[in-house]
Amino acid sequence: MRVFLIAGEASGDKLGAALMAGLKSLTEVEFFGVGGPLMEAEGLQSRFPMDELSVMGIAEILPKYRHLMRRINETAEAVVQINPDVLITIDSPDFCLRVARRVKAKSQIRTVHYVAPTVWAWRSGRAAKMAKVIDHVLALFPFEPPYMEAAGMECDFVGHPVVAERIATQTEADAFRALHGIGDKPLLMVLPGSRQGEVSRLTPIFGRAVQAVLTARPDLRLVIPTTANVTELVQEQVKDWPVKPLILSPINQNKDAYLSEKAACFAAADVALAASGTVSLELAASDTPMVIAYDMSWLSRQIISRMLKVDTVTLVNLVSETRTVPEFIGKHCQPDAIAQAVLAVLSDPEQQQAAMQLTMARLGKGGEAPGLRAARAVLRGMQQG
C-alpha cells in the first residue's frame, strides 16, 4: 500500500505520525509526502520542510502567496506521478485542498482529509466545496460527521489525539514544583502560541495582564512552555516582565525528557493563560483550569469576525456544550479583562472541572487510540470505495 500524506504544521505532524503508526500496525505500507519530525520518525521523507506551510491568517499568507502556490503545484504533480493508493491531507486546508483539487483534476486517486473544516463555526459553504475534491473525512469531534455527510462526503469520528497523550501524575507535578523552587505558591502557566506571528502579537498583551495579576497576587510564579521555533522570541519578549518566568524549551533537551517536563508543568499549574487553539484540550486533559485569549491582525479580525457563527471558539466550551472557560477574542483581548478572569479562576479553580472531564469523555478518552481508529477508518473506506 502506498500512501501520500501532507501536513502543514505541528498539530498536523502529530496527527499524521499517529495515523502512520496505526497504518503500519495494520498493513504493509510505504509513505510519501510532506511532514514534520514526528512523521519523519515514522518513515516519511518530507519533500520540503513542513515549516514553509506554517502560516495562519489572511494578512500573514499574502506575502508568501507565490511561494505557497509553487509548492502546491509541485506537491500535486508529485502525487499524480507517484500515484498512491490514497492521498491523505491533514488540516492546513488552504494548502491541502488546493493540492487535492489539482490531483482530482488529473487522476482518480482517493482523497482523505484528516480534520473536518469548522463549518459549524464559520464559512459553512466550505463543506460543499470540499466535497468536490475529498472523498472521506476523518473528524476529531463527535458533532462533525453530520455536517460532512450532508455535503456528500464519507465521515468518521476517530477521536481527538489529546486523549492518548501522556498525563503527568501528582507526584511528578509535585516534583516539578520542588525542582524549580515553586513550593506551594500559585503557578500561572502562560501559553502565547507556537507561531512567531501570534507570539509577537500576544506576548505583550499577556505580559500586561500578568503584571495586573501580580499586583493582586505578588506571590505568583510564572512558567512558559515553548516550542523550539519561538524560544528565542519568547525570551526576548519577556525580558522586561516584573517577575522572571521559568521558560521550558525543547532546545538542547532530549525530546522525551522535555515532553515529560512539559506534562509535569501542565499538571503543576494552578491556572493557564493560553492562546486559543487545541492547547485548551491539553489543559483539560491535565485538569488545569484556563483563561483563553487571542487576537490577530486587523484585516484578519475584520473578516473573520463577520463570518463567525458561534459565540465561543474555545474547544472545551464547544465540546462540553458549556461556556465555563472565559475567553477574550479579537477586540476583547484586553489585558485588564484577562487579568480579572485569571484572578477569578485562581479563586475558584473547581468551576471548570466538570466541563473539562466531560470534554475528555466525549473526545474518546478510555477508548482505542485515535491514530489507530483513523487508520482503520482509512482502510475501511478504501475497501468500501
Coordinates of N, CA, C and O in Angstrom, one line a residue, residues 96-193:
C96 N -3.7 22.2 1.6 CA -4.0 20.8 1.3 C -5.1 20.7 0.2 O -5.1 19.8 -0.7
L97 N -6.2 21.4 0.4 CA -7.3 21.3 -0.5 C -7.0 21.8 -1.9 O -7.6 21.3 -2.9
R98 N -6.1 22.7 -2.0 CA -5.7 23.1 -3.4 C -4.9 22.0 -4.0 O -5.0 21.8 -5.3
V99 N -4.1 21.3 -3.3 CA -3.4 20.2 -3.8 C -4.4 19.1 -4.2 O -4.3 18.5 -5.4
A100 N -5.3 18.8 -3.4 CA -6.3 17.8 -3.7 C -7.1 18.1 -5.0 O -7.4 17.2 -5.8
R101 N -7.4 19.4 -5.1 CA -8.2 19.8 -6.3 C -7.4 19.5 -7.6 O -7.9 19.0 -8.6
R102 N -6.1 19.8 -7.6 CA -5.2 19.6 -8.7 C -5.0 18.1 -9.0 O -5.0 17.6 -10.1
V103 N -5.0 17.3 -7.9 CA -4.8 15.9 -8.0 C -6.1 15.3 -8.7 O -6.0 14.4 -9.6
K104 N -7.2 15.7 -8.2 CA -8.5 15.1 -8.7 C -8.7 15.5 -10.2 O -9.4 14.8 -10.9
A105 N -8.2 16.7 -10.6 CA -8.3 17.1 -12.0 C -7.6 16.2 -12.9 O -7.9 16.2 -14.1
K106 N -6.5 15.5 -12.4 CA -5.7 14.7 -13.3 C -5.7 13.2 -13.0 O -5.0 12.5 -13.6
S107 N -6.5 12.8 -12.0 CA -6.5 11.4 -11.6 C -7.7 11.0 -10.9 O -8.6 11.8 -10.6
Q108 N -7.8 9.7 -10.5 CA -8.9 9.2 -9.7 C -8.4 8.8 -8.4 O -9.0 7.9 -7.7
I109 N -7.3 9.3 -7.9 CA -6.7 8.9 -6.6 C -7.7 9.3 -5.5 O -8.3 10.4 -5.5
R110 N -7.9 8.3 -4.6 CA -8.8 8.5 -3.5 C -8.2 9.6 -2.5 O -7.0 9.6 -2.2
T111 N -9.0 10.5 -2.0 CA -8.6 11.5 -1.2 C -9.3 11.5 0.2 O -10.5 11.3 0.3
V112 N -8.5 11.6 1.2 CA -8.9 11.6 2.6 C -8.4 12.9 3.3 O -7.2 13.2 3.1
H113 N -9.3 13.6 3.9 CA -8.8 14.8 4.7 C -9.0 14.6 6.2 O -10.1 14.2 6.6
Y114 N -8.0 14.7 6.9 CA -8.0 14.5 8.4 C -8.1 15.8 9.1 O -7.2 16.7 9.0
V115 N -9.2 16.0 9.8 CA -9.6 17.2 10.5 C -10.7 17.9 9.6 O -10.4 18.5 8.6
A116 N -11.9 17.8 10.1 CA -13.0 18.4 9.4 C -13.0 19.9 9.5 O -12.5 20.4 10.5
P117 N -13.3 20.6 8.4 CA -13.3 22.1 8.5 C -14.4 22.5 9.5 O -15.4 21.9 9.7
T118 N -14.1 23.6 10.1 CA -15.0 24.1 11.2 C -16.3 24.8 10.6 O -16.5 26.0 10.9
V119 N -17.0 24.1 9.8 CA -18.2 24.7 9.1 C -19.3 25.1 10.1 O -20.1 25.9 9.9
W120 N -19.2 24.5 11.3 CA -20.2 24.8 12.4 C -19.8 26.1 13.0 O -20.6 26.7 13.8
A121 N -18.6 26.7 12.8 CA -18.2 27.9 13.3 C -18.2 29.1 12.4 O -18.7 30.2 12.7
W122 N -17.8 28.8 11.1 CA -17.8 29.9 10.1 C -17.6 29.3 8.7 O -17.2 28.1 8.6
R123 N -18.0 30.0 7.7 CA -17.9 29.6 6.3 C -18.4 28.2 6.1 O -17.7 27.3 5.7
S124 N -19.7 28.1 6.3 CA -20.4 26.8 6.1 C -20.3 26.2 4.7 O -20.4 25.0 4.5
G125 N -20.1 27.1 3.7 CA -20.0 26.7 2.3 C -18.8 25.9 2.0 O -18.7 25.2 1.0
R126 N -17.8 25.8 3.0 CA -16.6 25.1 2.7 C -16.8 23.6 2.5 O -16.1 22.9 1.8
A127 N -17.8 23.1 3.2 CA -18.1 21.6 3.1 C -18.5 21.2 1.7 O -18.0 20.2 1.2
A128 N -19.3 22.0 1.1 CA -19.8 21.7 -0.3 C -18.6 21.8 -1.3 O -18.4 20.9 -2.2
K129 N -17.8 22.8 -1.1 CA -16.6 23.0 -2.0 C -15.6 21.8 -1.8 O -15.0 21.3 -2.7
M130 N -15.4 21.4 -0.5 CA -14.5 20.4 -0.2 C -15.0 19.0 -0.8 O -14.1 18.2 -1.2
A131 N -16.3 18.8 -0.8 CA -16.8 17.6 -1.3 C -16.5 17.3 -2.7 O -16.5 16.2 -3.2
K132 N -16.1 18.3 -3.5 CA -15.8 18.2 -4.9 C -14.4 17.5 -5.1 O -14.1 17.0 -6.1
V133 N -13.6 17.6 -4.0 CA -12.2 17.0 -4.2 C -11.8 16.0 -3.1 O -10.8 15.4 -3.2
I134 N -12.7 15.9 -2.1 CA -12.4 15.0 -0.9 C -13.5 13.9 -0.9 O -14.7 14.2 -0.9
D135 N -13.0 12.6 -0.8 CA -13.9 11.5 -0.7 C -14.3 11.2 0.7 O -15.4 10.7 1.0
H136 N -13.4 11.4 1.7 CA -13.6 10.8 3.0 C -12.9 11.8 4.0 O -11.8 12.3 3.8
V137 N -13.6 12.1 5.1 CA -13.1 13.0 6.2 C -13.0 12.2 7.5 O -13.8 11.4 7.8
L138 N -11.9 12.5 8.2 CA -11.6 11.9 9.5 C -11.8 13.1 10.5 O -11.1 14.1 10.4
A139 N -12.8 13.0 11.3 CA -13.2 14.1 12.2 C -12.7 13.9 13.6 O -12.7 12.8 14.1
L140 N -12.3 15.0 14.2 CA -11.8 15.0 15.6 C -12.9 15.1 16.6 O -12.7 14.8 17.8
F141 N -14.0 15.6 16.2 CA -15.1 16.0 17.2 C -16.4 15.2 16.8 O -16.7 15.1 15.7
P142 N -17.1 14.7 17.8 CA -18.2 13.8 17.6 C -19.4 14.5 16.9 O -20.2 13.8 16.3
F143 N -19.5 15.8 17.0 CA -20.6 16.5 16.3 C -20.4 16.9 14.9 O -21.2 17.5 14.2
E144 N -19.2 16.5 14.3 CA -18.9 16.9 12.9 C -19.4 16.0 11.8 O -19.7 16.6 10.7
P145 N -19.5 14.7 11.9 CA -19.9 13.9 10.8 C -21.2 14.3 10.1 O -21.2 14.3 8.8
P146 N -22.2 14.7 10.8 CA -23.4 15.1 10.0 C -23.2 16.2 9.1 O -23.8 16.3 8.0
Y147 N -22.4 17.2 9.4 CA -22.1 18.3 8.5 C -21.4 17.8 7.3 O -21.6 18.3 6.2
M148 N -20.4 16.9 7.4 CA -19.7 16.4 6.3 C -20.5 15.5 5.4 O -20.5 15.6 4.2
E149 N -21.3 14.6 6.0 CA -22.2 13.7 5.3 C -23.2 14.5 4.5 O -23.6 14.1 3.4
A150 N -23.8 15.5 5.1 CA -24.8 16.3 4.4 C -24.2 17.0 3.1 O -25.0 17.2 2.1
A151 N -22.9 17.2 3.1 CA -22.3 17.8 1.9 C -21.9 16.7 0.9 O -21.4 17.0 -0.2
G152 N -22.0 15.4 1.2 CA -21.8 14.3 0.3 C -20.5 13.6 0.5 O -20.1 12.8 -0.4
M153 N -19.8 13.7 1.6 CA -18.6 13.0 1.9 C -18.8 11.9 2.9 O -19.6 12.1 3.8
E154 N -18.0 10.9 2.9 CA -18.0 9.9 4.0 C -17.3 10.6 5.1 O -16.4 11.5 4.9
C155 N -17.6 10.3 6.3 CA -17.0 10.9 7.5 C -17.0 10.0 8.7 O -18.1 9.4 9.0
D156 N -15.9 9.8 9.4 CA -15.8 9.0 10.6 C -15.3 9.9 11.7 O -14.2 10.6 11.5
F157 N -15.9 9.9 12.9 CA -15.3 10.5 14.1 C -14.3 9.5 14.6 O -14.7 8.3 14.9
V158 N -13.0 9.9 14.7 CA -12.0 9.0 15.1 C -11.4 9.3 16.4 O -10.4 8.6 16.9
G159 N -11.9 10.3 17.1 CA -11.4 10.7 18.4 C -10.3 11.7 18.3 O -9.7 11.9 17.2
H160 N -10.0 12.5 19.3 CA -9.0 13.5 19.3 C -7.7 13.0 19.9 O -7.8 12.3 20.9
P161 N -6.6 13.3 19.3 CA -5.3 12.7 19.8 C -5.0 13.1 21.2 O -4.2 12.5 21.9
V162 N -5.6 14.2 21.7 CA -5.3 14.6 23.1 C -5.6 13.5 24.1 O -4.9 13.5 25.2
V163 N -6.6 12.7 23.8 CA -7.0 11.7 24.8 C -5.9 10.6 25.0 O -6.0 9.8 25.9
A164 N -5.0 10.5 24.0 CA -4.0 9.4 24.1 C -2.6 10.0 24.6 O -1.7 9.2 24.7
E165 N -2.6 11.3 24.9 CA -1.3 11.8 25.3 C -1.1 11.5 26.8 O -2.0 11.4 27.6
R166 N 0.2 11.5 27.1 CA 0.6 11.1 28.5 C 0.3 12.3 29.4 O 0.5 13.5 29.1
I167 N -0.3 12.0 30.6 CA -0.7 13.0 31.6 C 0.2 12.7 32.8 O 0.4 11.6 33.3
A168 N 0.8 13.8 33.3 CA 1.7 13.6 34.5 C 0.9 13.3 35.8 O -0.3 13.7 35.9
T169 N 1.5 12.6 36.6 CA 0.9 12.2 37.9 C 1.1 13.4 38.9 O 1.9 14.3 38.7
Q170 N 0.4 13.3 40.0 CA 0.5 14.3 41.0 C 1.9 14.3 41.6 O 2.5 15.4 41.9
T171 N 2.5 13.1 41.7 CA 3.9 13.0 42.2 C 4.8 13.8 41.3 O 5.7 14.5 41.8
E172 N 4.6 13.6 40.0 CA 5.5 14.3 39.0 C 5.3 15.8 39.1 O 6.2 16.6 38.9
A173 N 4.0 16.2 39.3 CA 3.7 17.7 39.4 C 4.4 18.3 40.6 O 5.0 19.3 40.6
D174 N 4.3 17.5 41.7 CA 5.0 18.0 43.0 C 6.5 18.1 42.8 O 7.1 19.0 43.3
A175 N 7.0 17.1 42.1 CA 8.5 17.1 41.9 C 8.9 18.3 41.0 O 10.0 18.9 41.2
F176 N 8.1 18.6 40.0 CA 8.4 19.8 39.2 C 8.4 21.1 40.0 O 9.3 21.9 39.9
R177 N 7.4 21.2 40.9 CA 7.4 22.4 41.8 C 8.6 22.4 42.7 O 9.2 23.5 42.9
A178 N 9.0 21.3 43.2 CA 10.1 21.2 44.1 C 11.4 21.6 43.4 O 12.3 22.3 43.9
L179 N 11.6 21.0 42.2 CA 12.8 21.2 41.4 C 13.0 22.7 41.1 O 14.2 23.2 41.1
H180 N 11.9 23.4 40.8 CA 12.1 24.8 40.4 C 11.8 25.8 41.5 O 11.6 27.0 41.3
G181 N 11.7 25.3 42.8 CA 11.6 26.1 43.9 C 10.2 26.9 44.0 O 10.1 27.9 44.6
I182 N 9.2 26.2 43.5 CA 7.9 26.9 43.5 C 7.1 26.6 44.8 O 6.4 27.5 45.3
G183 N 7.3 25.4 45.3 CA 6.6 25.0 46.5 C 5.1 25.1 46.4 O 4.6 24.6 45.4
D184 N 4.5 25.7 47.4 CA 3.0 25.8 47.3 C 2.5 27.2 46.8 O 1.3 27.5 47.0
K185 N 3.4 27.9 46.2 CA 3.0 29.2 45.6 C 2.1 29.0 44.4 O 2.2 28.0 43.7
P186 N 1.2 29.9 44.1 CA 0.3 29.8 43.0 C 1.2 29.9 41.7 O 2.1 30.7 41.6
L187 N 0.9 29.0 40.7 CA 1.7 28.9 39.5 C 0.8 29.2 38.3 O -0.2 28.5 38.1
L188 N 1.1 30.3 37.6 CA 0.4 30.6 36.3 C 1.2 30.2 35.1 O 2.4 30.6 35.0
M189 N 0.7 29.4 34.3 CA 1.3 29.0 33.0 C 0.8 29.8 31.9 O -0.4 30.0 31.7
V190 N 1.8 30.4 31.2 CA 1.4 31.3 30.1 C 1.8 30.6 28.8 O 2.9 30.2 28.6
L191 N 0.8 30.6 27.8 CA 1.0 29.9 26.6 C 0.6 30.8 25.4 O -0.6 30.8 25.0
P192 N 1.5 31.6 24.9 CA 1.2 32.6 23.9 C 1.2 32.1 22.5 O 1.1 32.9 21.5
G193 N 1.3 30.8 22.3 CA 1.2 30.2 20.9 C 2.5 29.5 20.5 O 3.5 29.6 21.2

